[in-house]
Short mmCIF file of C-alpha atoms in Angstrom, two decimals:
data_model
loop_
_atom_site.label_atom_id
_atom_site.label_comp_id
_atom_site.label_asym_id
_atom_site.label_seq_id
_atom_site.Cartn_x
_atom_site.Cartn_y
_atom_site.Cartn_z
CA MET A 1 196.12 56.99 2.18
CA THR A 2 195.10 59.06 -0.46
CA ALA A 3 198.04 61.08 -2.45
CA PRO A 4 197.50 64.79 -3.50
CA PRO A 5 196.73 65.40 -7.60
CA THR A 6 199.84 65.91 -9.22
CA THR A 7 199.57 68.10 -12.22
CA MET A 8 198.82 67.02 -15.55
CA GLU A 9 201.83 67.41 -17.19
CA THR A 10 203.63 65.01 -14.50
CA ALA A 11 201.19 62.60 -15.17
CA ARG A 12 202.01 62.27 -18.35
CA ARG A 13 205.47 62.26 -17.38
CA VAL A 14 204.82 59.46 -15.68
CA ALA A 15 202.97 57.50 -18.44
CA THR A 16 206.03 57.82 -20.79
CA THR A 17 209.12 57.34 -18.43
CA ALA A 18 209.52 53.67 -19.26
CA SER A 19 209.03 54.66 -22.86
CA PRO A 20 211.89 54.44 -25.31
CA PRO A 21 212.62 56.91 -27.99
CA ALA A 22 209.85 56.64 -30.92
CA ALA A 23 212.30 55.43 -33.69
CA ASP A 24 214.40 52.86 -31.47
CA ARG A 25 210.78 51.88 -30.54
CA ALA A 26 209.64 51.46 -33.67
CA GLN A 27 212.98 49.51 -34.76
CA ARG A 28 212.28 47.02 -31.67
CA GLN A 29 208.68 46.24 -33.04
CA ASP A 30 210.03 45.70 -36.28
CA ALA A 31 212.96 44.01 -34.92
CA ALA A 32 210.42 41.69 -32.86
CA HIS A 33 207.82 41.41 -35.53
CA GLU A 34 210.28 39.60 -38.00
CA ALA A 35 211.71 37.44 -35.09
CA SER A 36 208.01 36.41 -34.08
CA ALA A 37 207.51 35.66 -38.12
CA ALA A 38 210.57 33.76 -38.73
CA ALA A 39 210.67 32.01 -35.19
CA GLN A 40 207.16 30.21 -35.71
CA PRO A 41 206.58 26.95 -36.45
CA THR A 42 204.33 25.51 -38.75
CA PRO A 43 201.29 23.56 -36.05
CA GLN A 44 201.69 20.33 -35.61
CA GLY A 45 199.21 18.69 -33.46
CA THR A 46 195.57 19.54 -32.29
CA ALA A 47 194.32 20.06 -28.71
CA HIS A 48 192.66 16.25 -28.84
CA GLU A 49 195.85 14.56 -29.82
CA ALA A 50 197.41 15.73 -25.97
CA PRO A 51 195.02 12.74 -24.08
CA ARG A 52 196.82 10.20 -25.88
CA THR A 53 200.60 11.38 -24.25
CA ALA A 54 199.71 13.47 -21.12
CA ARG A 55 199.97 11.74 -17.51
CA PRO A 56 196.53 13.25 -15.94
CA SER A 57 197.98 13.29 -12.66
CA GLU A 58 200.15 15.88 -13.39
CA PRO A 59 198.67 20.01 -14.13
CA ARG A 60 201.34 20.15 -16.86
CA ALA A 61 199.98 16.80 -19.29
CA LEU A 62 197.42 19.96 -19.95
CA THR A 63 199.92 21.62 -22.10
CA ALA A 64 201.68 18.43 -23.31
CA GLY A 65 201.70 17.24 -27.27
CA ALA A 66 199.84 20.09 -29.37
CA LEU A 67 200.06 22.86 -26.60
CA ALA A 68 203.99 22.88 -26.81
CA VAL A 69 203.91 24.22 -30.20
CA GLY A 70 204.86 27.94 -31.00
CA VAL A 71 204.77 28.57 -27.19
CA ASP A 72 207.88 29.15 -26.73
CA ASP A 73 207.37 32.31 -29.42
CA VAL A 74 204.96 33.93 -27.44
CA PRO A 75 206.68 36.28 -25.12
CA GLN A 76 208.09 38.11 -28.54
CA VAL A 77 205.07 38.38 -29.73
CA LEU A 78 203.72 39.93 -26.30
CA GLU A 79 206.40 42.38 -26.57
CA ARG A 80 205.72 43.14 -30.55
CA CYS A 81 201.73 43.90 -29.26
CA ARG A 82 202.64 45.52 -26.10
CA ALA A 83 205.77 48.28 -28.01
CA LEU A 84 202.63 49.13 -30.61
CA VAL A 85 200.14 49.32 -28.18
CA ARG A 86 202.10 51.62 -25.03
CA PRO A 87 201.79 55.23 -27.10
CA ALA A 88 198.28 54.65 -27.44
CA LEU A 89 197.99 53.48 -24.27
CA GLU A 90 199.46 56.54 -22.32
CA GLU A 91 198.33 59.01 -24.32
CA ALA A 92 194.54 57.73 -23.55
CA VAL A 93 195.37 57.19 -19.60
CA GLY A 94 197.03 60.74 -20.52
CA ARG A 95 193.33 62.11 -20.81
CA LEU A 96 192.48 61.86 -17.89
CA HIS A 97 191.83 64.08 -14.26
CA PRO A 98 195.57 63.86 -13.30
CA TRP A 99 195.07 62.14 -9.95
CA VAL A 100 192.85 59.14 -11.45
CA GLY A 101 195.50 59.26 -14.31
CA GLU A 102 198.13 58.42 -11.41
CA MET A 103 195.67 55.69 -10.45
CA ALA A 104 195.45 54.60 -13.80
CA ALA A 105 199.52 54.93 -14.20
CA TYR A 106 200.10 53.22 -10.54
CA SER A 107 197.64 50.11 -11.75
CA PHE A 108 199.49 49.61 -14.78
CA GLY A 109 202.73 49.57 -13.18
CA TRP A 110 204.31 53.03 -14.58
CA CYS A 111 204.14 54.57 -11.15
CA GLU A 112 204.43 54.67 -7.46
CA VAL A 113 202.12 56.08 -4.86
CA GLY A 114 202.65 60.00 -5.76
CA GLY A 115 203.93 59.57 -9.01
CA ALA A 116 207.20 58.86 -9.14
CA PRO A 117 208.75 56.38 -11.64
CA GLY A 118 207.32 52.91 -11.10
CA VAL A 119 209.20 49.21 -11.65
CA ALA A 120 206.87 47.29 -11.36
CA SER A 121 205.40 44.70 -13.45
CA GLY A 122 202.27 45.78 -15.40
CA GLY A 123 201.50 42.24 -16.95
CA LYS A 124 202.19 40.30 -19.96
CA GLY A 125 199.32 42.37 -22.11
CA VAL A 126 197.18 38.92 -23.27
CA ARG A 127 194.54 40.57 -24.24
CA GLN A 128 196.24 43.41 -26.11
CA ALA A 129 198.04 40.79 -27.67
CA LEU A 130 194.68 38.89 -28.69
CA ALA A 131 193.24 42.54 -29.94
CA VAL A 132 196.05 43.32 -32.13
CA LEU A 133 195.90 39.20 -33.51
CA GLY A 134 192.61 39.51 -33.97
CA ALA A 135 193.06 42.62 -36.30
CA GLU A 136 195.47 40.78 -38.43
CA ALA A 137 193.58 37.83 -38.51
CA ALA A 138 190.82 39.31 -40.11
CA GLY A 139 193.44 40.42 -42.87
CA ALA A 140 193.90 43.76 -41.39
CA PRO A 141 196.99 45.63 -40.14
CA GLU A 142 198.60 45.43 -36.82
CA ARG A 143 197.74 48.90 -35.97
CA ALA A 144 194.25 48.27 -36.91
CA GLY A 145 193.90 46.40 -33.44
CA VAL A 146 194.91 48.79 -31.21
CA ALA A 147 192.36 50.85 -30.53
CA ALA A 148 190.52 47.43 -29.55
CA ALA A 149 193.74 46.63 -27.80
CA VAL A 150 193.66 49.91 -25.40
CA ALA A 151 189.84 49.72 -25.00
CA VAL A 152 190.28 46.20 -23.29
CA GLU A 153 193.10 46.38 -21.34
CA LEU A 154 191.43 49.68 -19.55
CA VAL A 155 188.25 47.27 -19.10
CA HIS A 156 190.39 44.56 -17.79
CA THR A 157 192.46 47.14 -15.70
CA PHE A 158 188.83 48.53 -14.56
CA SER A 159 187.42 44.94 -13.60
CA LEU A 160 190.77 44.16 -11.51
CA LEU A 161 190.45 47.26 -9.51
CA HIS A 162 186.72 46.68 -8.59
CA ASP A 163 187.37 43.05 -8.54
CA ASP A 164 190.04 43.72 -5.42
CA ILE A 165 188.01 45.62 -3.42
CA MET A 166 184.77 42.99 -3.87
CA ASP A 167 187.34 40.28 -3.44
CA GLY A 168 189.48 42.39 0.06
CA ASP A 169 193.12 41.60 -1.91
CA GLY A 170 195.56 43.50 -0.43
CA ASP A 171 198.03 42.67 -3.02
CA ARG A 172 198.31 42.39 -6.57
CA ARG A 173 202.06 41.42 -8.37
CA GLY A 174 204.11 41.85 -5.40
CA ARG A 175 202.76 45.60 -3.90
CA PRO A 176 199.21 47.20 -3.02
CA THR A 177 196.43 46.80 -4.37
CA VAL A 178 194.87 50.57 -5.76
CA TRP A 179 192.12 50.77 -2.92
CA LYS A 180 194.82 49.81 -0.54
CA ALA A 181 197.39 52.60 -1.54
CA TYR A 182 194.38 55.17 -2.13
CA GLY A 183 191.21 54.01 -0.81
CA THR A 184 188.22 52.48 -1.68
CA GLY A 185 186.28 55.61 -2.60
CA PRO A 186 189.36 56.75 -5.14
CA ALA A 187 189.73 52.75 -6.80
CA VAL A 188 185.91 52.53 -7.73
CA LEU A 189 186.86 55.93 -8.89
CA ALA A 190 189.45 55.32 -10.99
CA GLY A 191 188.33 51.53 -12.15
CA ASP A 192 185.16 53.69 -13.50
CA ALA A 193 187.32 56.19 -15.69
CA LEU A 194 188.79 53.64 -17.14
CA PHE A 195 185.99 51.99 -18.09
CA ALA A 196 184.65 55.39 -19.18
CA LEU A 197 187.95 55.80 -21.12
CA ALA A 198 187.41 52.26 -22.84
CA VAL A 199 184.17 53.48 -24.17
CA GLU A 200 185.44 56.87 -25.59
CA THR A 201 188.23 54.87 -27.62
CA LEU A 202 185.94 52.70 -29.47
CA ALA A 203 183.51 55.33 -30.29
CA ALA A 204 186.22 58.01 -32.04
CA GLN A 205 187.15 54.74 -34.66
CA PRO A 206 185.67 54.30 -37.96
CA GLY A 207 183.16 51.24 -36.65
CA GLY A 208 183.00 52.16 -33.44
CA ALA A 209 179.16 51.80 -32.97
CA GLY A 210 179.83 47.64 -33.40
CA ALA A 211 182.87 47.76 -31.67
CA VAL A 212 180.99 49.33 -28.92
CA ARG A 213 178.13 46.52 -29.00
CA THR A 214 180.73 43.89 -28.74
CA LEU A 215 182.37 45.43 -26.06
CA SER A 216 179.05 45.95 -24.17
CA VAL A 217 177.94 41.99 -24.53
CA ALA A 218 180.91 41.31 -22.68
CA LEU A 219 181.09 43.87 -19.94
CA GLY A 220 177.08 42.49 -19.00
CA ASP A 221 177.97 38.83 -19.31
CA LEU A 222 181.23 40.03 -17.05
CA VAL A 223 178.83 41.39 -14.71
CA ARG A 224 176.82 37.81 -14.93
CA GLY A 225 179.86 35.75 -13.90
CA GLN A 226 181.13 38.35 -11.29
CA ALA A 227 177.58 38.05 -9.50
CA ASP A 228 177.31 34.48 -9.78
CA ASP A 229 180.90 34.15 -8.59
CA LEU A 230 180.01 36.22 -5.38
CA LEU A 231 176.23 33.74 -5.12
CA PHE A 232 178.44 30.78 -4.81
CA THR A 233 180.36 31.88 -1.81
CA ASP A 234 176.95 31.89 0.48
CA ARG A 235 176.19 28.41 -1.35
CA PRO A 236 176.13 25.18 0.45
CA TRP A 237 178.70 22.67 -0.37
CA THR A 238 175.55 19.74 -0.69
CA GLY A 239 172.02 19.85 -0.81
CA PRO A 240 169.92 20.86 -3.52
CA GLU A 241 171.13 23.95 -3.26
CA ARG A 242 174.43 23.37 -3.71
CA VAL A 243 176.87 24.68 -6.53
CA ARG A 244 176.67 22.61 -10.15
CA PRO A 245 179.87 22.11 -12.84
CA GLU A 246 177.76 23.17 -15.13
CA GLU A 247 176.51 26.64 -13.46
CA TYR A 248 180.62 27.11 -12.94
CA ARG A 249 181.11 26.71 -16.44
CA ALA A 250 178.76 29.36 -17.12
CA MET A 251 180.04 31.46 -14.77
CA ALA A 252 183.74 31.37 -16.11
CA GLU A 253 182.88 31.73 -19.31
CA HIS A 254 180.96 35.24 -18.49
CA LYS A 255 183.38 36.10 -16.24
CA THR A 256 187.12 35.23 -17.91
CA GLY A 257 186.18 34.01 -21.31
CA ALA A 258 183.58 37.01 -22.35
CA LEU A 259 186.99 39.44 -21.89
CA LEU A 260 188.88 37.12 -23.83
CA GLY A 261 186.85 36.28 -26.34
CA CYS A 262 186.14 40.10 -26.63
CA ALA A 263 189.53 41.17 -26.97
CA ALA A 264 190.02 38.94 -30.25
CA ALA A 265 186.90 39.84 -31.84
CA LEU A 266 187.28 43.71 -30.89
CA GLY A 267 189.90 44.02 -33.24
CA ALA A 268 188.77 41.97 -35.83
CA VAL A 269 185.46 44.38 -35.84
CA LEU A 270 187.80 47.11 -36.03
CA GLY A 271 190.08 45.47 -38.84
CA GLY A 272 187.03 45.19 -41.14
CA ALA A 273 186.11 41.33 -40.34
CA GLY A 274 182.55 39.74 -41.15
CA PRO A 275 180.11 38.73 -39.06
CA GLU A 276 181.35 35.11 -38.98
CA THR A 277 184.97 35.81 -38.77
CA VAL A 278 184.60 37.75 -35.67
CA ALA A 279 181.96 35.59 -33.70
CA ALA A 280 184.65 32.64 -34.23
CA LEU A 281 187.37 35.10 -32.25
CA ASP A 282 184.58 35.61 -29.45
CA ARG A 283 184.02 31.57 -29.58
CA ALA A 284 187.51 30.77 -29.02
CA GLY A 285 187.98 33.12 -26.72
CA ARG A 286 185.09 32.28 -24.18
CA HIS A 287 185.94 28.47 -24.35
CA LEU A 288 189.82 29.60 -23.70
CA GLY A 289 188.51 31.30 -20.62
CA VAL A 290 186.89 27.97 -19.26
CA ALA A 291 190.00 25.97 -20.18
CA PHE A 292 191.99 28.69 -18.61
CA GLN A 293 190.13 28.80 -15.34
CA ILE A 294 189.30 25.29 -14.66
CA VAL A 295 193.71 24.79 -15.33
CA ASP A 296 193.82 27.47 -12.62
CA ASP A 297 191.14 25.51 -10.81
CA VAL A 298 193.73 22.29 -10.42
CA LEU A 299 196.95 24.40 -9.67
CA GLY A 300 195.55 26.31 -6.59
CA ILE A 301 194.85 22.77 -4.96
CA TRP A 302 197.76 20.68 -6.62
CA GLY A 303 200.27 23.62 -8.14
CA ASP A 304 203.52 23.61 -6.60
CA PRO A 305 203.89 27.05 -4.74
CA ARG A 306 206.92 27.39 -6.61
CA VAL A 307 205.32 28.08 -9.66
CA THR A 308 202.26 29.67 -8.29
CA GLY A 309 203.26 31.47 -5.80
CA LYS A 310 200.35 30.26 -4.18
CA PRO A 311 200.46 28.05 -0.81
CA VAL A 312 199.92 24.20 -1.21
CA HIS A 313 196.09 23.48 -1.20
CA GLY A 314 195.45 27.23 -1.08
CA ASP A 315 191.25 27.43 -2.73
CA LEU A 316 190.68 24.50 -0.01
CA ARG A 317 192.24 26.66 2.90
CA GLU A 318 189.99 29.58 1.34
CA GLY A 319 187.12 27.23 1.18
CA LYS A 320 187.09 27.85 -2.64
CA LYS A 321 184.07 26.46 -5.17
CA THR A 322 186.16 25.78 -7.82
CA PHE A 323 185.34 22.82 -10.37
CA PRO A 324 187.60 19.75 -9.16
CA VAL A 325 185.54 20.08 -5.36
CA LEU A 326 182.49 20.59 -7.36
CA VAL A 327 182.61 17.34 -9.67
CA ALA A 328 184.12 15.38 -6.10
CA LEU A 329 181.05 16.48 -4.38
CA GLY A 330 178.70 14.55 -6.31
CA SER A 331 180.39 11.51 -6.34
CA PRO A 332 179.70 9.31 -3.53
CA MET A 333 182.75 10.35 -1.26
CA GLY A 334 181.26 14.00 -1.33
CA GLY A 335 179.32 13.95 1.69
CA ARG A 336 183.14 13.46 3.46
CA ILE A 337 184.50 15.91 1.13
CA ALA A 338 181.80 18.33 2.10
CA ASP A 339 182.36 17.89 5.84
CA LEU A 340 186.33 18.16 5.30
CA LEU A 341 185.64 21.70 3.44
CA GLU A 342 182.95 22.91 5.90
CA SER A 343 185.34 22.50 9.17
CA GLY A 344 188.59 23.62 6.91
CA ASP A 345 190.60 21.03 8.67
CA ALA A 346 193.07 18.52 6.72
CA PRO A 347 192.91 20.41 3.48
CA GLU A 348 195.32 17.59 2.08
CA THR A 349 193.10 15.10 3.00
CA ALA A 350 190.58 16.74 1.00
CA ALA A 351 192.71 17.17 -1.17
CA THR A 352 193.51 13.22 -1.57
CA LEU A 353 190.10 12.66 -1.50
CA ILE A 354 189.08 14.55 -4.14
CA GLU A 355 191.59 13.39 -6.40
CA GLU A 356 190.49 9.67 -5.74
CA ALA A 357 186.67 11.36 -6.39
CA GLY A 358 187.94 12.04 -9.78
CA GLY A 359 187.78 15.18 -9.33
CA ARG A 360 191.25 16.07 -10.98
CA SER A 361 191.21 14.04 -14.10
CA ALA A 362 187.68 15.27 -14.70
CA ALA A 363 188.82 18.73 -13.94
CA LEU A 364 191.37 18.32 -16.57
CA ALA A 365 189.55 16.74 -19.59
CA GLU A 366 186.94 19.44 -19.34
CA ALA A 367 189.73 21.75 -19.82
CA ARG A 368 191.20 20.17 -22.97
CA ARG A 369 187.60 20.00 -23.95
CA HIS A 370 187.32 23.57 -24.38
CA ILE A 371 190.88 23.63 -25.44
CA THR A 372 189.84 21.50 -28.35
CA THR A 373 186.60 23.78 -29.28
CA VAL A 374 189.16 26.60 -29.42
CA GLU A 375 190.99 25.19 -32.16
CA THR A 376 187.90 24.10 -34.47
CA ALA A 377 186.58 27.60 -34.06
CA LEU A 378 190.32 29.18 -35.06
CA ALA A 379 189.38 27.13 -38.07
CA ASP A 380 186.90 28.77 -39.12
CA VAL A 381 189.07 31.71 -39.08
CA PRO A 382 190.49 32.89 -43.00
CA SER A 383 193.78 34.11 -42.13
CA THR A 384 197.41 34.56 -43.12
CA ALA A 385 199.75 31.70 -41.82
CA ARG A 386 202.01 33.87 -39.49
CA ALA A 387 198.79 35.14 -37.91
CA ALA A 388 196.97 31.87 -37.59
CA GLY A 389 199.98 30.64 -36.40
CA GLU A 390 200.83 33.36 -33.44
CA LEU A 391 197.25 33.35 -32.53
CA ARG A 392 196.87 29.84 -31.89
CA SER A 393 200.59 29.93 -30.07
CA LEU A 394 199.28 32.38 -27.90
CA LEU A 395 195.95 30.68 -26.74
CA ARG A 396 198.20 28.08 -26.03
CA TYR A 397 200.24 29.84 -24.09
CA LEU A 398 197.33 31.04 -21.55
CA VAL A 399 196.67 27.26 -20.29
CA ARG A 400 200.18 27.51 -19.23
CA ARG A 401 200.80 27.48 -15.82
CA ASP A 402 203.31 30.80 -16.29
CA VAL A 403 201.08 33.01 -16.91
#
């Protein structure tokens, strides 16, 4: 279904419908900032301590101990960063062609098809927050990271619009995806517009040339990761052409980690940070992306549907080549597991065999290893105690199931 174009005035009104008055918004920003600073606990553990208290049989074991430190305060941090970034994001979307702007507003949850005010969730804004905190970690004021946050959010949304088309996904966050609501061609156009707008946003900033280079590297990696992920689908479960765990790690770093690392690094670039700090933040985000993807894989097979919102063994039913599966296929049970996956029969049996073959425990151990690397990378970032605490808490939060 293709919606008729709205006027520019309507598009801008749609984008700002859910926004509080500027003065009230500023008060909420200050209050959220103060509350977050006051509530932020001092880190008491590190990721490498988790295996001593964790039970590998439970996906949530990954977030036990160290990962619980400060995590409960993260919603306040996210709200502070969203409130800071939202006006600039609205202003950027308001510069688009009205019809394209409506599709962008729809994807952010600001409106429904045709421009009526929307009530859908636009996501938690974790990449926005990483950009703002990256700037603060560099010693710059939070506003220095706003343009980076806008650019990363635009690019993230662009990637979702195109991913939904490539994957054939008809729903996102409980309502039709953009291509389902407006058509495939319009959705591609909207994604392209968001990408162009992201580059324009960064290029207009002081130090924009370096920021655009950082974004370009991340985008190249994102495309590479998406290409590998699509090609994995047609590769066999067994034999010399099967997908290896190391190939999966590279795919996950590119597809998921590149943009997370870019978000934090872009904030630091616009905040005037040195190359060492920028590189450390990018490295932390990339390893975080691998951990996040692997945790998602574990929950895609063994997660509680009441928590994940997905059917039990959903990834097995869809034949996805996830990390636990790839590890198990390399075990002596690999042939039997491959036969079950090939036939699509008995996903419950396949899940049991994958766990017995060590796929689940190996996946959780791999995710813990990447989280430890995240902590190591962040130790190389000179920053204030509050900025460091918030950044660490946010990164840990991202591997919790409720993201």
